[in-house]
């Protein structure tokens, strides 16, 4: 990989980002300071009561609060190398996309795991046994051990090496992913349109405005007696049998307040009156989003604040953020979406809607 100095890198980043800047948001984009008052909830049937039986998280004014869980997977070195995060979610200035592994890809990763286990453990042990047999036999190599050595090498070691090397090259971006190994789309939260889409078999199942969804923290007990959590968006006016599972990147075993911080980030991400959440994975997108561009210019933010950190500095910063947030609220004041925003405030950021 060619090495470039920091000045050239910043100039190239700036040119690329300015060329791809969003020209305008759609009329349907979510703006916490300018939205129509929502209709009252419909009567709940049995299915809806089951779907919303968790802990509800209301719409609120957002803060700088973030959850560090699920964000430390992408490090500055991975961003610099152009590597891909192993998180299930991908963020940019346009959309937050959730994906899951296909059945074939799950089988592929299982085979890769078995191949790695064989290469790291079982096969070296077999070769040690072969060497011991050769040494105990006085240096002779009779027909039995020789044939076993050849068969293990040909039918086990070489296939495992091919599988694992293919995985390493694929992970490094040298191979295109075969269609049957590609992940399945689960959902999309689009900042520019304000729409939420759930997919089934890679095709849209439903699409509705972000503000029409209730956010619910679902919980289910494990065999060990602990609770697994899932943050889900439930459409307020339709009795769909499924919701939009937005917290896959976080995992299922964190404190409730961390899911509330994640909900704060999602609201801020969708809210065009606010800049994008200030996190590493979204830093390249900040200079392509109109509201964020204005905010960063006003606050003189370093466009490479996160990316110029070392991995050690990044980890230390995330630890500092986690400690500092322990005594701060996860979100701002609640918003009554059924009454609408304050009319004296709603016009403040209209200039961001079209630029």
C-alpha atoms as a printed R data frame, in Angstrom:
    type eleno elety resid chain resno       x       y      z
1   ATOM     1    CA   UNK     A     1   0.000   0.000  0.000
2   ATOM     2    CA   UNK     A     2   1.439   3.351 -0.998
3   ATOM     3    CA   UNK     A     3   2.278   5.713  1.833
4   ATOM     4    CA   UNK     A     4   1.077   9.321  1.583
5   ATOM     5    CA   UNK     A     5   1.853  12.186  3.931
6   ATOM     6    CA   UNK     A     6  -0.849  13.657  6.154
7   ATOM     7    CA   UNK     A     7  -1.237  16.892  4.195
8   ATOM     8    CA   UNK     A     8  -1.861  15.151  0.879
9   ATOM     9    CA   UNK     A     9  -4.248  12.736  2.592
10  ATOM    10    CA   UNK     A    10  -6.332  15.554  4.071
11  ATOM    11    CA   UNK     A    11  -6.476  17.350  0.709
12  ATOM    12    CA   UNK     A    12  -7.624  14.180 -1.066
13  ATOM    13    CA   UNK     A    13 -10.225  13.492  1.634
14  ATOM    14    CA   UNK     A    14 -11.533  17.037  1.353
15  ATOM    15    CA   UNK     A    15 -11.799  16.881 -2.446
16  ATOM    16    CA   UNK     A    16 -13.565  13.505 -2.424
17  ATOM    17    CA   UNK     A    17 -15.977  14.512  0.317
18  ATOM    18    CA   UNK     A    18 -16.899  17.851 -1.262
19  ATOM    19    CA   UNK     A    19 -17.627  16.162 -4.590
20  ATOM    20    CA   UNK     A    20 -20.091  13.754 -2.950
21  ATOM    21    CA   UNK     A    21 -21.838  16.192 -0.601
22  ATOM    22    CA   UNK     A    22 -25.598  15.705 -0.328
23  ATOM    23    CA   UNK     A    23 -27.275  18.555 -2.219
24  ATOM    24    CA   UNK     A    24 -30.540  18.417 -0.279
25  ATOM    25    CA   UNK     A    25 -32.687  16.373  2.064
26  ATOM    26    CA   UNK     A    26 -36.077  15.070  1.004
27  ATOM    27    CA   UNK     A    27 -39.303  16.605  2.334
28  ATOM    28    CA   UNK     A    28 -39.955  13.388  4.271
29  ATOM    29    CA   UNK     A    29 -36.662  13.600  6.200
30  ATOM    30    CA   UNK     A    30 -37.048  13.583  9.994
31  ATOM    31    CA   UNK     A    31 -36.532  16.970 11.650
32  ATOM    32    CA   UNK     A    32 -37.090  17.026 15.409
33  ATOM    33    CA   UNK     A    33 -37.826  20.744 15.243
34  ATOM    34    CA   UNK     A    34 -40.288  20.621 12.383
35  ATOM    35    CA   UNK     A    35 -42.608  17.628 12.030
36  ATOM    36    CA   UNK     A    36 -46.381  17.093 11.870
37  ATOM    37    CA   UNK     A    37 -48.091  16.091 15.104
38  ATOM    38    CA   UNK     A    38 -48.695  12.346 15.050
39  ATOM    39    CA   UNK     A    39 -52.093  10.675 15.261
40  ATOM    40    CA   UNK     A    40 -53.006   8.914 18.525
41  ATOM    41    CA   UNK     A    41 -52.140   5.251 18.756
42  ATOM    42    CA   UNK     A    42 -54.724   2.766 17.616
43  ATOM    43    CA   UNK     A    43 -56.252   0.277 20.015
44  ATOM    44    CA   UNK     A    44 -53.860  -2.560 20.715
45  ATOM    45    CA   UNK     A    45 -54.814  -6.081 19.723
46  ATOM    46    CA   UNK     A    46 -53.198  -9.201 21.151
47  ATOM    47    CA   UNK     A    47 -50.422  -9.254 18.534
48  ATOM    48    CA   UNK     A    48 -49.532  -5.619 19.111
49  ATOM    49    CA   UNK     A    49 -49.538  -6.071 22.890
50  ATOM    50    CA   UNK     A    50 -47.055  -8.906 22.443
51  ATOM    51    CA   UNK     A    51 -44.913  -6.842 20.071
52  ATOM    52    CA   UNK     A    52 -44.748  -3.851 22.446
53  ATOM    53    CA   UNK     A    53 -44.441  -5.741 25.725
54  ATOM    54    CA   UNK     A    54 -40.886  -4.515 26.318
55  ATOM    55    CA   UNK     A    55 -39.561  -1.245 27.700
56  ATOM    56    CA   UNK     A    56 -40.578   1.719 25.470
57  ATOM    57    CA   UNK     A    57 -38.010   4.404 24.589
58  ATOM    58    CA   UNK     A    58 -39.638   7.714 23.680
59  ATOM    59    CA   UNK     A    59 -38.527  10.239 21.093
60  ATOM    60    CA   UNK     A    60 -36.330  12.873 22.703
61  ATOM    61    CA   UNK     A    61 -34.035  15.796 22.076
62  ATOM    62    CA   UNK     A    62 -30.655  14.230 21.438
63  ATOM    63    CA   UNK     A    63 -27.336  14.777 23.189
64  ATOM    64    CA   UNK     A    64 -23.689  13.910 22.439
65  ATOM    65    CA   UNK     A    65 -24.158  10.673 24.396
66  ATOM    66    CA   UNK     A    66 -23.011   7.541 22.549
67  ATOM    67    CA   UNK     A    67 -22.635   3.890 23.411
68  ATOM    68    CA   UNK     A    68 -19.088   2.614 23.092
69  ATOM    69    CA   UNK     A    69 -20.278  -0.967 22.634
70  ATOM    70    CA   UNK     A    70 -20.243  -2.041 19.014
71  ATOM    71    CA   UNK     A    71 -18.211   1.023 17.995
72  ATOM    72    CA   UNK     A    72 -14.790  -0.223 19.113
73  ATOM    73    CA   UNK     A    73 -14.912  -2.901 16.401
74  ATOM    74    CA   UNK     A    74 -13.750  -0.336 13.850
75  ATOM    75    CA   UNK     A    75 -10.341   1.091 14.783
76  ATOM    76    CA   UNK     A    76  -8.396   3.968 13.168
77  ATOM    77    CA   UNK     A    77  -5.925   1.505 11.633
78  ATOM    78    CA   UNK     A    78  -8.779  -0.374  9.932
79  ATOM    79    CA   UNK     A    79 -10.173   2.904  8.604
80  ATOM    80    CA   UNK     A    80  -6.740   3.878  7.247
81  ATOM    81    CA   UNK     A    81  -6.270   0.509  5.572
82  ATOM    82    CA   UNK     A    82  -9.754   0.631  4.066
83  ATOM    83    CA   UNK     A    83 -10.662  -2.497  5.981
84  ATOM    84    CA   UNK     A    84 -14.233  -3.444  6.697
85  ATOM    85    CA   UNK     A    85 -15.669  -3.624 10.158
86  ATOM    86    CA   UNK     A    86 -17.062  -6.916 11.324
87  ATOM    87    CA   UNK     A    87 -20.129  -5.157 12.701
88  ATOM    88    CA   UNK     A    88 -23.522  -6.046 11.309
89  ATOM    89    CA   UNK     A    89 -24.345  -2.408 10.656
90  ATOM    90    CA   UNK     A    90 -22.834   0.021  8.117
91  ATOM    91    CA   UNK     A    91 -23.272   3.792  8.508
92  ATOM    92    CA   UNK     A    92 -22.690   6.636  6.084
93  ATOM    93    CA   UNK     A    93 -24.202  10.078  5.440
94  ATOM    94    CA   UNK     A    94 -27.173   8.569  3.580
95  ATOM    95    CA   UNK     A    95 -28.247   5.425  5.369
96  ATOM    96    CA   UNK     A    96 -27.706   3.042  8.252
97  ATOM    97    CA   UNK     A    97 -27.921  -0.499  6.903
98  ATOM    98    CA   UNK     A    98 -28.394  -3.694  8.865
99  ATOM    99    CA   UNK     A    99 -27.345  -6.996  7.337
100 ATOM   100    CA   UNK     A   100 -27.189 -10.631  8.388
101 ATOM   101    CA   UNK     A   101 -25.352 -13.687  7.132
102 ATOM   102    CA   UNK     A   102 -27.050 -15.870  4.527
103 ATOM   103    CA   UNK     A   103 -27.377 -19.610  5.103
104 ATOM   104    CA   UNK     A   104 -24.509 -20.326  2.689
105 ATOM   105    CA   UNK     A   105 -22.263 -17.732  4.288
106 ATOM   106    CA   UNK     A   106 -22.918 -19.222  7.731
107 ATOM   107    CA   UNK     A   107 -21.876 -22.631  6.350
108 ATOM   108    CA   UNK     A   108 -18.788 -21.048  4.760
109 ATOM   109    CA   UNK     A   109 -17.683 -19.471  8.050
110 ATOM   110    CA   UNK     A   110 -18.299 -22.780  9.839
111 ATOM   111    CA   UNK     A   111 -16.015 -24.552  7.349
112 ATOM   112    CA   UNK     A   112 -13.406 -21.787  7.719
113 ATOM   113    CA   UNK     A   113 -13.572 -22.188 11.490
114 ATOM   114    CA   UNK     A   114 -13.051 -25.951 11.236
115 ATOM   115    CA   UNK     A   115 -10.146 -25.464  8.800
116 ATOM   116    CA   UNK     A   116  -8.488 -22.948 11.133
117 ATOM   117    CA   UNK     A   117  -8.942 -25.251 14.123
118 ATOM   118    CA   UNK     A   118  -7.353 -28.128 12.187
119 ATOM   119    CA   UNK     A   119  -4.414 -25.981 11.045
120 ATOM   120    CA   UNK     A   120  -3.793 -24.562 14.502
121 ATOM   121    CA   UNK     A   121  -4.320 -27.719 16.550
122 ATOM   122    CA   UNK     A   122  -5.123 -31.132 15.098
123 ATOM   123    CA   UNK     A   123  -2.792 -31.232 12.077
124 ATOM   124    CA   UNK     A   124   0.336 -29.983 13.898
125 ATOM   125    CA   UNK     A   125  -0.311 -32.688 16.516
126 ATOM   126    CA   UNK     A   126  -0.491 -35.343 13.785
127 ATOM   127    CA   UNK     A   127   2.778 -34.151 12.270
128 ATOM   128    CA   UNK     A   128   4.423 -34.280 15.695
129 ATOM   129    CA   UNK     A   129   3.238 -37.896 16.000
130 ATOM   130    CA   UNK     A   130   4.684 -38.684 12.554
131 ATOM   131    CA   UNK     A   131   8.031 -37.159 13.552
132 ATOM   132    CA   UNK     A   132   8.070 -39.186 16.781
133 ATOM   133    CA   UNK     A   133   7.343 -42.350 14.826
134 ATOM   134    CA   UNK     A   134  10.189 -41.545 12.447
135 ATOM   135    CA   UNK     A   135  12.562 -40.791 15.327
136 ATOM   136    CA   UNK     A   136  11.588 -43.888 17.351
137 ATOM   137    CA   UNK     A   137  12.000 -45.998 14.243
138 ATOM   138    CA   UNK     A   138  15.659 -45.097 14.103
139 ATOM   139    CA   UNK     A   139  15.307 -42.601 11.315
140 ATOM   140    CA   UNK     A   140  13.673 -45.080  8.979
141 ATOM   141    CA   UNK     A   141  10.483 -44.247  7.172
142 ATOM   142    CA   UNK     A   142   8.501 -47.423  6.588
143 ATOM   143    CA   UNK     A   143   5.529 -47.739  4.306
144 ATOM   144    CA   UNK     A   144   2.768 -47.279  6.937
145 ATOM   145    CA   UNK     A   145   3.750 -43.865  8.409
146 ATOM   146    CA   UNK     A   146   4.879 -42.629  5.005
147 ATOM   147    CA   UNK     A   147   1.502 -43.377  3.425
148 ATOM   148    CA   UNK     A   148  -0.379 -41.826  6.361
149 ATOM   149    CA   UNK     A   149   1.797 -38.695  6.163
150 ATOM   150    CA   UNK     A   150   1.087 -38.300  2.455
151 ATOM   151    CA   UNK     A   151  -2.649 -38.825  2.847
152 ATOM   152    CA   UNK     A   152  -2.955 -36.336  5.724
153 ATOM   153    CA   UNK     A   153  -1.002 -33.756  3.743
154 ATOM   154    CA   UNK     A   154  -2.948 -34.279  0.529
155 ATOM   155    CA   UNK     A   155  -6.483 -34.717  1.874
156 ATOM   156    CA   UNK     A   156  -6.412 -32.569  5.035
157 ATOM   157    CA   UNK     A   157  -3.579 -30.051  5.223
158 ATOM   158    CA   UNK     A   158  -3.747 -28.734  1.651
159 ATOM   159    CA   UNK     A   159  -7.584 -28.353  1.576
160 ATOM   160    CA   UNK     A   160  -7.537 -26.599  4.972
161 ATOM   161    CA   UNK     A   161  -4.748 -24.295  3.780
162 ATOM   162    CA   UNK     A   162  -6.655 -23.442  0.594
163 ATOM   163    CA   UNK     A   163  -9.856 -22.710  2.515
164 ATOM   164    CA   UNK     A   164  -8.170 -20.536  5.142
165 ATOM   165    CA   UNK     A   165  -5.955 -18.657  2.652
166 ATOM   166    CA   UNK     A   166  -9.046 -17.972  0.534
167 ATOM   167    CA   UNK     A   167 -10.767 -16.550  3.628
168 ATOM   168    CA   UNK     A   168  -7.775 -14.318  4.449
169 ATOM   169    CA   UNK     A   169  -7.570 -12.999  0.880
170 ATOM   170    CA   UNK     A   170 -11.338 -12.460  0.755
171 ATOM   171    CA   UNK     A   171 -11.222 -10.595  4.062
172 ATOM   172    CA   UNK     A   172  -8.379  -8.428  2.744
173 ATOM   173    CA   UNK     A   173 -10.451  -7.478 -0.300
174 ATOM   174    CA   UNK     A   174  -8.487  -9.346 -2.987
175 ATOM   175    CA   UNK     A   175 -11.451 -11.483 -4.084
176 ATOM   176    CA   UNK     A   176 -15.019 -10.578 -4.951
177 ATOM   177    CA   UNK     A   177 -17.587 -12.194 -2.681
178 ATOM   178    CA   UNK     A   178 -19.525 -14.924 -4.456
179 ATOM   179    CA   UNK     A   179 -23.239 -14.059 -4.777
180 ATOM   180    CA   UNK     A   180 -24.324 -16.959 -2.553
181 ATOM   181    CA   UNK     A   181 -21.963 -15.735  0.211
182 ATOM   182    CA   UNK     A   182 -23.249 -12.177  0.255
183 ATOM   183    CA   UNK     A   183 -25.076 -10.995  3.338
184 ATOM   184    CA   UNK     A   184 -28.828 -10.416  3.387
185 ATOM   185    CA   UNK     A   185 -30.267  -6.960  3.878
186 ATOM   186    CA   UNK     A   186 -32.327  -6.676  7.046
187 ATOM   187    CA   UNK     A   187 -33.196  -2.989  7.339
188 ATOM   188    CA   UNK     A   188 -32.320   0.508  6.184
189 ATOM   189    CA   UNK     A   189 -32.680   3.790  8.070
190 ATOM   190    CA   UNK     A   190 -32.309   6.569  5.499
191 ATOM   191    CA   UNK     A   191 -31.273   9.976  6.846
192 ATOM   192    CA   UNK     A   192 -31.892  11.861  3.612
193 ATOM   193    CA   UNK     A   193 -35.465  10.585  3.156
194 ATOM   194    CA   UNK     A   194 -36.410   9.923  6.785
195 ATOM   195    CA   UNK     A   195 -37.736   6.483  5.825
196 ATOM   196    CA   UNK     A   196 -37.301   3.129  7.577
197 ATOM   197    CA   UNK     A   197 -37.360  -0.023  5.439
198 ATOM   198    CA   UNK     A   198 -37.511  -3.658  6.539
199 ATOM   199    CA   UNK     A   199 -36.380  -6.284  4.037
200 ATOM   200    CA   UNK     A   200 -37.420  -9.890  3.536
201 ATOM   201    CA   UNK     A   201 -35.365 -12.032  1.159
202 ATOM   202    CA   UNK     A   202 -33.477  -8.868  0.127
203 ATOM   203    CA   UNK     A   203 -36.725  -7.204 -1.009
204 ATOM   204    CA   UNK     A   204 -38.538  -4.356  0.819
205 ATOM   205    CA   UNK     A   205 -41.275  -5.704  3.081
206 ATOM   206    CA   UNK     A   206 -42.468  -2.299  4.309
207 ATOM   207    CA   UNK     A   207 -41.304   1.326  4.274
208 ATOM   208    CA   UNK     A   208 -42.605   4.080  6.581
209 ATOM   209    CA   UNK     A   209 -41.411   7.422  8.015
210 ATOM   210    CA   UNK     A   210 -39.076   7.153 11.004
211 ATOM   211    CA   UNK     A   211 -41.388   9.153 13.254
212 ATOM   212    CA   UNK     A   212 -44.184   6.587 12.798
213 ATOM   213    CA   UNK     A   213 -42.211   3.950 14.719
214 ATOM   214    CA   UNK     A   214 -42.161   3.253 18.451
215 ATOM   215    CA   UNK     A   215 -38.842   2.107 19.842
216 ATOM   216    CA   UNK     A   216 -39.104  -0.836 22.249
217 ATOM   217    CA   UNK     A   217 -36.375  -2.657 24.161
218 ATOM   218    CA   UNK     A   218 -37.274  -6.347 23.999
219 ATOM   219    CA   UNK     A   219 -35.863  -8.809 26.516
220 ATOM   220    CA   UNK     A   220 -35.767 -12.596 26.732
221 ATOM   221    CA   UNK     A   221 -34.191 -14.838 29.394
222 ATOM   222    CA   UNK     A   222 -31.251 -17.102 28.629
223 ATOM   223    CA   UNK     A   223 -30.788 -20.620 29.989
224 ATOM   224    CA   UNK     A   224 -28.407 -19.154 32.570
225 ATOM   225    CA   UNK     A   225 -31.061 -16.762 33.868
226 ATOM   226    CA   UNK     A   226 -29.656 -13.599 32.280
227 ATOM   227    CA   UNK     A   227 -31.549 -11.301 29.903
228 ATOM   228    CA   UNK     A   228 -30.806 -10.838 26.219
229 ATOM   229    CA   UNK     A   229 -31.861  -7.476 24.808
230 ATOM   230    CA   UNK     A   230 -32.926  -6.333 21.369
231 ATOM   231    CA   UNK     A   231 -33.866  -2.787 20.365
232 ATOM   232    CA   UNK     A   232 -36.765  -2.922 17.907
233 ATOM   233    CA   UNK     A   233 -38.767  -0.347 15.950
234 ATOM   234    CA   UNK     A   234 -42.490  -1.191 15.889
235 ATOM   235    CA   UNK     A   235 -44.759   0.596 13.428
236 ATOM   236    CA   UNK     A   236 -47.371   2.506 15.388
237 ATOM   237    CA   UNK     A   237 -50.256   2.323 12.916
238 ATOM   238    CA   UNK     A   238 -49.892  -1.091 11.218
239 ATOM   239    CA   UNK     A   239 -50.154  -4.525 12.815
240 ATOM   240    CA   UNK     A   240 -47.073  -6.067 11.266
241 ATOM   241    CA   UNK     A   241 -45.980  -9.336 12.842
242 ATOM   242    CA   UNK     A   242 -42.332  -8.216 12.822
243 ATOM   243    CA   UNK     A   243 -40.391  -5.111 13.795
244 ATOM   244    CA   UNK     A   244 -37.098  -3.575 12.715
245 ATOM   245    CA   UNK     A   245 -34.191  -4.956 14.830
246 ATOM   246    CA   UNK     A   246 -31.777  -2.022 14.932
247 ATOM   247    CA   UNK     A   247 -29.342  -2.977 17.719
248 ATOM   248    CA   UNK     A   248 -27.612  -5.967 16.129
249 ATOM   249    CA   UNK     A   249 -24.209  -4.263 16.113
250 ATOM   250    CA   UNK     A   250 -24.290  -3.850 19.899
251 ATOM   251    CA   UNK     A   251 -24.861  -7.418 20.979
252 ATOM   252    CA   UNK     A   252 -27.492  -8.597 23.433
253 ATOM   253    CA   UNK     A   253 -25.878  -8.492 26.863
254 ATOM   254    CA   UNK     A   254 -25.330  -4.873 27.891
255 ATOM   255    CA   UNK     A   255 -26.938  -2.607 30.466
256 ATOM   256    CA   UNK     A   256 -30.299  -1.065 29.571
257 ATOM   257    CA   UNK     A   257 -28.808   2.437 29.569
258 ATOM   258    CA   UNK     A   258 -26.423   1.470 26.759
259 ATOM   259    CA   UNK     A   259 -29.381   0.629 24.499
260 ATOM   260    CA   UNK     A   260 -30.888   3.980 25.424
261 ATOM   261    CA   UNK     A   261 -27.625   5.650 24.384
262 ATOM   262    CA   UNK     A   262 -27.781   3.743 21.107
263 ATOM   263    CA   UNK     A   263 -31.358   4.973 20.584
264 ATOM   264    CA   UNK     A   264 -30.053   8.511 21.230
265 ATOM   265    CA   UNK     A   265 -27.461   7.989 18.475
266 ATOM   266    CA   UNK     A   266 -30.055   6.623 16.037
267 ATOM   267    CA   UNK     A   267 -32.346   9.602 16.623
268 ATOM   268    CA   UNK     A   268 -29.463  12.012 16.117
269 ATOM   269    CA   UNK     A   269 -28.453  10.176 12.970
270 ATOM   270    CA   UNK     A   270 -31.957  10.463 11.504
271 ATOM   271    CA   UNK     A   271 -32.523  14.068 12.649
272 ATOM   272    CA   UNK     A   272 -31.470  16.458  9.861
273 ATOM   273    CA   UNK     A   273 -31.555  19.398 12.274
274 ATOM   274    CA   UNK     A   274 -28.613  17.798 14.101
275 ATOM   275    CA   UNK     A   275 -25.107  16.835 12.963
276 ATOM   276    CA   UNK     A   276 -24.219  13.194 12.572
277 ATOM   277    CA   UNK     A   277 -23.127  11.380 15.746
278 ATOM   278    CA   UNK     A   278 -19.443  12.089 16.351
279 ATOM   279    CA   UNK     A   279 -18.068   8.553 16.014
280 ATOM   280    CA   UNK     A   280 -15.176   7.064 14.061
281 ATOM   281    CA   UNK     A   281 -17.202   5.045 11.569
282 ATOM   282    CA   UNK     A   282 -19.139   8.171 10.511
283 ATOM   283    CA   UNK     A   283 -16.191  10.581 10.408
284 ATOM   284    CA   UNK     A   284 -15.548  10.295  6.632
285 ATOM   285    CA   UNK     A   285 -19.252  11.070  6.053
286 ATOM   286    CA   UNK     A   286 -19.292  14.266  8.124
287 ATOM   287    CA   UNK     A   287 -18.075  16.467  5.250
288 ATOM   288    CA   UNK     A   288 -20.743  15.100  2.919
289 ATOM   289    CA   UNK     A   289 -23.747  15.966  5.089
290 ATOM   290    CA   UNK     A   290 -25.023  19.598  4.901
291 ATOM   291    CA   UNK     A   291 -26.060  19.985  8.550
292 ATOM   292    CA   UNK     A   292 -22.856  18.394  9.801
293 ATOM   293    CA   UNK     A   293 -20.684  20.521  7.495
294 ATOM   294    CA   UNK     A   294 -22.194  23.703  8.961
295 ATOM   295    CA   UNK     A   295 -21.812  22.420 12.525
296 ATOM   296    CA   UNK     A   296 -18.180  21.358 12.076
297 ATOM   297    CA   UNK     A   297 -17.282  24.657 10.439
298 ATOM   298    CA   UNK     A   298 -18.899  26.605 13.280
299 ATOM   299    CA   UNK     A   299 -17.065  24.540 15.916
300 ATOM   300    CA   UNK     A   300 -13.781  24.306 13.975
301 ATOM   301    CA   UNK     A   301 -13.766  20.508 14.296
302 ATOM   302    CA   UNK     A   302 -10.688  18.625 13.097
303 ATOM   303    CA   UNK     A   303 -12.000  16.564 10.122
304 ATOM   304    CA   UNK     A   304  -9.623  13.723 11.027
305 ATOM   305    CA   UNK     A   305 -10.050  13.834 14.798
306 ATOM   306    CA   UNK     A   306 -10.705  10.093 15.135
307 ATOM   307    CA   UNK     A   307  -8.770   8.782 12.143
308 ATOM   308    CA   UNK     A   308  -5.472  10.391 13.158
309 ATOM   309    CA   UNK     A   309  -5.489   8.548 16.492
310 ATOM   310    CA   UNK     A   310  -3.484   5.396 17.063
311 ATOM   311    CA   UNK     A   311  -5.484   2.314 18.033
312 ATOM   312    CA   UNK     A   312  -4.193   2.692 21.599
313 ATOM   313    CA   UNK     A   313  -5.266   6.354 21.751
314 ATOM   314    CA   UNK     A   314  -8.661   5.410 20.334
315 ATOM   315    CA   UNK     A   315  -9.200   2.706 22.951
316 ATOM   316    CA   UNK     A   316  -8.160   5.099 25.710
317 ATOM   317    CA   UNK     A   317 -10.554   7.768 24.410
318 ATOM   318    CA   UNK     A   318 -13.452   5.310 24.286
319 ATOM   319    CA   UNK     A   319 -12.697   4.269 27.869
320 ATOM   320    CA   UNK     A   320 -12.683   7.945 28.912
321 ATOM   321    CA   UNK     A   321 -16.043   8.530 27.210
322 ATOM   322    CA   UNK     A   322 -17.553   5.488 28.922
323 ATOM   323    CA   UNK     A   323 -16.386   6.685 32.347
324 ATOM   324    CA   UNK     A   324 -17.456  10.306 31.758
325 ATOM   325    CA   UNK     A   325 -20.978   9.239 30.703
326 ATOM   326    CA   UNK     A   326 -21.705   7.222 33.831
327 ATOM   327    CA   UNK     A   327 -23.152  10.274 35.581
328 ATOM   328    CA   UNK     A   328 -24.824  11.896 32.570
329 ATOM   329    CA   UNK     A   329 -28.300  11.274 31.044
330 ATOM   330    CA   UNK     A   330 -28.425   9.001 28.017
331 ATOM   331    CA   UNK     A   331 -30.817  11.303 26.128
332 ATOM   332    CA   UNK     A   332 -32.242  14.805 26.295
333 ATOM   333    CA   UNK     A   333 -35.768  15.839 27.253
334 ATOM   334    CA   UNK     A   334 -38.633  13.760 25.789
335 ATOM   335    CA   UNK     A   335 -40.502  15.008 22.708
336 ATOM   336    CA   UNK     A   336 -44.293  14.736 22.649
337 ATOM   337    CA   UNK     A   337 -44.701  13.568 19.071
338 ATOM   338    CA   UNK     A   338 -48.504  13.718 19.382
339 ATOM   339    CA   UNK     A   339 -48.424  17.481 20.002
340 ATOM   340    CA   UNK     A   340 -45.622  18.338 17.606
341 ATOM   341    CA   UNK     A   341 -42.571  20.565 18.140
342 ATOM   342    CA   UNK     A   342 -42.699  24.089 19.516
343 ATOM   343    CA   UNK     A   343 -43.696  26.360 16.608
344 ATOM   344    CA   UNK     A   344 -41.196  29.061 17.629
345 ATOM   345    CA   UNK     A   345 -38.349  26.560 17.365
346 ATOM   346    CA   UNK     A   346 -39.469  24.571 14.347
347 ATOM   347    CA   UNK     A   347 -38.252  27.087 11.770
348 ATOM   348    CA   UNK     A   348 -34.746  27.368 13.166
349 ATOM   349    CA   UNK     A   349 -33.163  24.681 11.001
350 ATOM   350    CA   UNK     A   350 -35.357  24.790  7.904
351 ATOM   351    CA   UNK     A   351 -32.406  26.175  5.988
352 ATOM   352    CA   UNK     A   352 -30.802  22.736  6.309
353 ATOM   353    CA   UNK     A   353 -33.658  21.064  4.488
354 ATOM   354    CA   UNK     A   354 -32.653  22.360  1.089
355 ATOM   355    CA   UNK     A   355 -29.257  23.678  0.268
